[in-house]
């Protein structure tokens, strides 16, 4: 997967998170224990796929890992933001990426059920992320 991120610190982060030991440490530090206990981090495997559209590739990059989740296949989708501003449609973009990932999985798997996807977004802004964090946050009067 080419690393064509425009910011040097983003390239460094992507390079580091391309090592499964570093990704496992990130997951141990950020995921709730209830989720973490279901994941078999020893099965982490970086997938050679990207789901970021071509027009966003200069400022965004992604890493996809697969791993066993409750004994079955699951995915961790990591989106690296190379900008310090937020995208008010981030949850919608993540849903689009998840759908692409599920389509790929369905094409290559005999299973009918889709595996869970854990989305992680690394935001590099100076202040806390001001935008919506869930799909529900994007809806009017949910």
PDB file of C-alpha atoms in Angstrom:
ATOM      1  CA  UNK A   1       0.000   0.000   0.000  1.00  0.00           C
ATOM      2  CA  UNK A   2       1.708   3.249  -1.046  1.00  0.00           C
ATOM      3  CA  UNK A   3       2.243   5.830   1.658  1.00  0.00           C
ATOM      4  CA  UNK A   4       1.466   9.045  -0.191  1.00  0.00           C
ATOM      5  CA  UNK A   5       0.307  11.157   2.736  1.00  0.00           C
ATOM      6  CA  UNK A   6       1.339  14.793   2.418  1.00  0.00           C
ATOM      7  CA  UNK A   7       2.319  15.494   6.059  1.00  0.00           C
ATOM      8  CA  UNK A   8       5.565  13.938   7.420  1.00  0.00           C
ATOM      9  CA  UNK A   9       4.079  13.203  10.869  1.00  0.00           C
ATOM     10  CA  UNK A  10       1.174  11.364   9.230  1.00  0.00           C
ATOM     11  CA  UNK A  11       3.625   9.271   7.223  1.00  0.00           C
ATOM     12  CA  UNK A  12       5.434   8.433  10.471  1.00  0.00           C
ATOM     13  CA  UNK A  13       2.160   7.421  12.186  1.00  0.00           C
ATOM     14  CA  UNK A  14       1.104   5.274   9.236  1.00  0.00           C
ATOM     15  CA  UNK A  15       4.519   3.653   9.077  1.00  0.00           C
ATOM     16  CA  UNK A  16       4.401   2.854  12.806  1.00  0.00           C
ATOM     17  CA  UNK A  17       0.833   1.510  12.672  1.00  0.00           C
ATOM     18  CA  UNK A  18       1.789  -0.733   9.775  1.00  0.00           C
ATOM     19  CA  UNK A  19       3.540  -2.873  12.397  1.00  0.00           C
ATOM     20  CA  UNK A  20       1.045  -5.179  14.039  1.00  0.00           C
ATOM     21  CA  UNK A  21       2.730  -4.885  17.454  1.00  0.00           C
ATOM     22  CA  UNK A  22       2.184  -1.113  17.425  1.00  0.00           C
ATOM     23  CA  UNK A  23      -1.421  -1.567  16.278  1.00  0.00           C
ATOM     24  CA  UNK A  24      -1.995  -4.104  19.058  1.00  0.00           C
ATOM     25  CA  UNK A  25      -0.643  -1.588  21.614  1.00  0.00           C
ATOM     26  CA  UNK A  26      -2.951   1.125  20.227  1.00  0.00           C
ATOM     27  CA  UNK A  27      -5.954  -1.184  20.511  1.00  0.00           C
ATOM     28  CA  UNK A  28      -5.051  -2.202  24.059  1.00  0.00           C
ATOM     29  CA  UNK A  29      -4.837   1.458  25.023  1.00  0.00           C
ATOM     30  CA  UNK A  30      -7.976   2.745  23.274  1.00  0.00           C
ATOM     31  CA  UNK A  31     -10.618   0.018  23.117  1.00  0.00           C
ATOM     32  CA  UNK A  32     -12.967  -0.745  25.996  1.00  0.00           C
ATOM     33  CA  UNK A  33     -12.153  -3.970  27.838  1.00  0.00           C
ATOM     34  CA  UNK A  34     -15.512  -5.489  26.834  1.00  0.00           C
ATOM     35  CA  UNK A  35     -14.540  -5.261  23.154  1.00  0.00           C
ATOM     36  CA  UNK A  36     -10.853  -6.009  23.665  1.00  0.00           C
ATOM     37  CA  UNK A  37     -11.511  -9.338  25.391  1.00  0.00           C
ATOM     38  CA  UNK A  38     -13.334 -10.612  22.267  1.00  0.00           C
ATOM     39  CA  UNK A  39     -10.402  -9.810  19.972  1.00  0.00           C
ATOM     40  CA  UNK A  40      -7.491 -12.159  19.373  1.00  0.00           C
ATOM     41  CA  UNK A  41      -4.714  -9.619  18.804  1.00  0.00           C
ATOM     42  CA  UNK A  42      -2.254 -12.403  17.978  1.00  0.00           C
ATOM     43  CA  UNK A  43      -4.191 -12.884  14.712  1.00  0.00           C
ATOM     44  CA  UNK A  44      -3.792  -9.255  13.534  1.00  0.00           C
ATOM     45  CA  UNK A  45      -2.969  -9.173   9.840  1.00  0.00           C
ATOM     46  CA  UNK A  46      -2.637  -6.068   7.700  1.00  0.00           C
ATOM     47  CA  UNK A  47      -4.781  -6.279   4.574  1.00  0.00           C
ATOM     48  CA  UNK A  48      -3.441  -4.920   1.306  1.00  0.00           C
ATOM     49  CA  UNK A  49      -6.542  -2.882   0.535  1.00  0.00           C
ATOM     50  CA  UNK A  50      -7.458   0.786   0.641  1.00  0.00           C
ATOM     51  CA  UNK A  51     -10.956   2.221   0.548  1.00  0.00           C
ATOM     52  CA  UNK A  52     -10.194   5.945   0.424  1.00  0.00           C
ATOM     53  CA  UNK A  53     -11.382   7.481  -2.839  1.00  0.00           C
ATOM     54  CA  UNK A  54      -8.779   8.861  -5.244  1.00  0.00           C
ATOM     55  CA  UNK A  55      -9.815  12.489  -4.700  1.00  0.00           C
ATOM     56  CA  UNK A  56      -9.101  12.207  -0.936  1.00  0.00           C
ATOM     57  CA  UNK A  57      -5.884  10.209  -1.172  1.00  0.00           C
ATOM     58  CA  UNK A  58      -3.617  13.298  -0.891  1.00  0.00           C
ATOM     59  CA  UNK A  59      -4.977  14.175   2.555  1.00  0.00           C
ATOM     60  CA  UNK A  60      -6.254  10.840   3.892  1.00  0.00           C
ATOM     61  CA  UNK A  61      -4.922   7.351   4.169  1.00  0.00           C
ATOM     62  CA  UNK A  62      -6.233   4.166   5.625  1.00  0.00           C
ATOM     63  CA  UNK A  63      -5.023   0.902   7.057  1.00  0.00           C
ATOM     64  CA  UNK A  64      -7.155  -2.216   7.248  1.00  0.00           C
ATOM     65  CA  UNK A  65      -6.362  -5.054   9.612  1.00  0.00           C
ATOM     66  CA  UNK A  66      -8.194  -8.322   9.933  1.00  0.00           C
ATOM     67  CA  UNK A  67      -8.257 -10.369  13.129  1.00  0.00           C
ATOM     68  CA  UNK A  68     -10.317 -12.962  14.919  1.00  0.00           C
ATOM     69  CA  UNK A  69     -13.242 -11.487  16.806  1.00  0.00           C
ATOM     70  CA  UNK A  70     -15.043 -13.964  19.021  1.00  0.00           C
ATOM     71  CA  UNK A  71     -13.453 -16.785  17.030  1.00  0.00           C
ATOM     72  CA  UNK A  72     -14.617 -15.383  13.664  1.00  0.00           C
ATOM     73  CA  UNK A  73     -13.107 -12.937  11.199  1.00  0.00           C
ATOM     74  CA  UNK A  74     -13.402  -9.233  11.933  1.00  0.00           C
ATOM     75  CA  UNK A  75     -11.797  -6.030  10.718  1.00  0.00           C
ATOM     76  CA  UNK A  76     -10.263  -2.888  12.134  1.00  0.00           C
ATOM     77  CA  UNK A  77     -10.530   0.065   9.804  1.00  0.00           C
ATOM     78  CA  UNK A  78      -8.078   2.840  10.609  1.00  0.00           C
ATOM     79  CA  UNK A  79      -8.464   6.189   8.864  1.00  0.00           C
ATOM     80  CA  UNK A  80      -5.529   8.582   9.171  1.00  0.00           C
ATOM     81  CA  UNK A  81      -6.459  12.227   8.798  1.00  0.00           C
ATOM     82  CA  UNK A  82      -3.676  14.314   7.284  1.00  0.00           C
ATOM     83  CA  UNK A  83      -5.469  17.562   8.045  1.00  0.00           C
ATOM     84  CA  UNK A  84      -6.211  19.397  11.255  1.00  0.00           C
ATOM     85  CA  UNK A  85      -9.748  20.396  10.291  1.00  0.00           C
ATOM     86  CA  UNK A  86     -12.703  18.097  10.689  1.00  0.00           C
ATOM     87  CA  UNK A  87     -15.074  16.580   8.179  1.00  0.00           C
ATOM     88  CA  UNK A  88     -18.710  16.929   9.208  1.00  0.00           C
ATOM     89  CA  UNK A  89     -19.524  13.841   7.136  1.00  0.00           C
ATOM     90  CA  UNK A  90     -16.857  11.606   8.713  1.00  0.00           C
ATOM     91  CA  UNK A  91     -19.368   9.027  10.042  1.00  0.00           C
ATOM     92  CA  UNK A  92     -20.987   8.820   6.601  1.00  0.00           C
ATOM     93  CA  UNK A  93     -17.593   8.342   4.928  1.00  0.00           C
ATOM     94  CA  UNK A  94     -16.748   5.598   7.406  1.00  0.00           C
ATOM     95  CA  UNK A  95     -20.035   3.865   6.613  1.00  0.00           C
ATOM     96  CA  UNK A  96     -19.166   4.021   2.892  1.00  0.00           C
ATOM     97  CA  UNK A  97     -15.716   2.530   3.567  1.00  0.00           C
ATOM     98  CA  UNK A  98     -17.278  -0.168   5.745  1.00  0.00           C
ATOM     99  CA  UNK A  99     -19.695  -1.073   2.954  1.00  0.00           C
ATOM    100  CA  UNK A 100     -16.782  -1.409   0.514  1.00  0.00           C
ATOM    101  CA  UNK A 101     -14.950  -3.598   3.017  1.00  0.00           C
ATOM    102  CA  UNK A 102     -18.040  -5.775   3.555  1.00  0.00           C
ATOM    103  CA  UNK A 103     -18.542  -6.128  -0.209  1.00  0.00           C
ATOM    104  CA  UNK A 104     -14.933  -7.280  -0.558  1.00  0.00           C
ATOM    105  CA  UNK A 105     -15.422  -9.710   2.324  1.00  0.00           C
ATOM    106  CA  UNK A 106     -18.651 -11.073   0.872  1.00  0.00           C
ATOM    107  CA  UNK A 107     -17.019 -11.560  -2.529  1.00  0.00           C
ATOM    108  CA  UNK A 108     -14.140 -13.522  -0.960  1.00  0.00           C
ATOM    109  CA  UNK A 109     -16.050 -15.432   1.720  1.00  0.00           C
ATOM    110  CA  UNK A 110     -18.642 -18.173   1.885  1.00  0.00           C
ATOM    111  CA  UNK A 111     -20.196 -16.670   5.019  1.00  0.00           C
ATOM    112  CA  UNK A 112     -23.515 -14.847   4.729  1.00  0.00           C
ATOM    113  CA  UNK A 113     -23.094 -12.676   7.832  1.00  0.00           C
ATOM    114  CA  UNK A 114     -20.856  -9.624   7.667  1.00  0.00           C
ATOM    115  CA  UNK A 115     -18.024  -9.341  10.215  1.00  0.00           C
ATOM    116  CA  UNK A 116     -17.940  -6.398  12.601  1.00  0.00           C
ATOM    117  CA  UNK A 117     -15.703  -3.470  11.703  1.00  0.00           C
ATOM    118  CA  UNK A 118     -14.018  -1.346  14.372  1.00  0.00           C
ATOM    119  CA  UNK A 119     -13.463   2.161  13.039  1.00  0.00           C
ATOM    120  CA  UNK A 120     -10.596   4.249  14.411  1.00  0.00           C
ATOM    121  CA  UNK A 121     -10.003   7.796  13.246  1.00  0.00           C
ATOM    122  CA  UNK A 122      -6.768   9.549  14.185  1.00  0.00           C
ATOM    123  CA  UNK A 123      -7.394  13.269  14.169  1.00  0.00           C
ATOM    124  CA  UNK A 124      -4.440  15.653  14.321  1.00  0.00           C
ATOM    125  CA  UNK A 125      -6.148  18.924  15.255  1.00  0.00           C
ATOM    126  CA  UNK A 126      -4.932  21.124  18.084  1.00  0.00           C
ATOM    127  CA  UNK A 127      -8.326  21.101  19.848  1.00  0.00           C
ATOM    128  CA  UNK A 128     -10.645  18.180  20.586  1.00  0.00           C
ATOM    129  CA  UNK A 129     -12.491  16.890  17.534  1.00  0.00           C
ATOM    130  CA  UNK A 130     -15.510  19.188  17.065  1.00  0.00           C
ATOM    131  CA  UNK A 131     -17.465  17.185  14.506  1.00  0.00           C
ATOM    132  CA  UNK A 132     -19.956  14.337  14.670  1.00  0.00           C
ATOM    133  CA  UNK A 133     -18.534  11.082  15.997  1.00  0.00           C
ATOM    134  CA  UNK A 134     -21.396   8.740  15.150  1.00  0.00           C
ATOM    135  CA  UNK A 135     -23.814   8.370  12.274  1.00  0.00           C
ATOM    136  CA  UNK A 136     -26.612   9.314  14.658  1.00  0.00           C
ATOM    137  CA  UNK A 137     -24.854  12.668  15.262  1.00  0.00           C
ATOM    138  CA  UNK A 138     -25.290  13.436  11.529  1.00  0.00           C
ATOM    139  CA  UNK A 139     -29.066  13.071  11.587  1.00  0.00           C
ATOM    140  CA  UNK A 140     -31.637  15.781  12.229  1.00  0.00           C
ATOM    141  CA  UNK A 141     -34.020  15.024  15.084  1.00  0.00           C
ATOM    142  CA  UNK A 142     -32.944  11.385  15.520  1.00  0.00           C
TER     143      UNK A 142
END
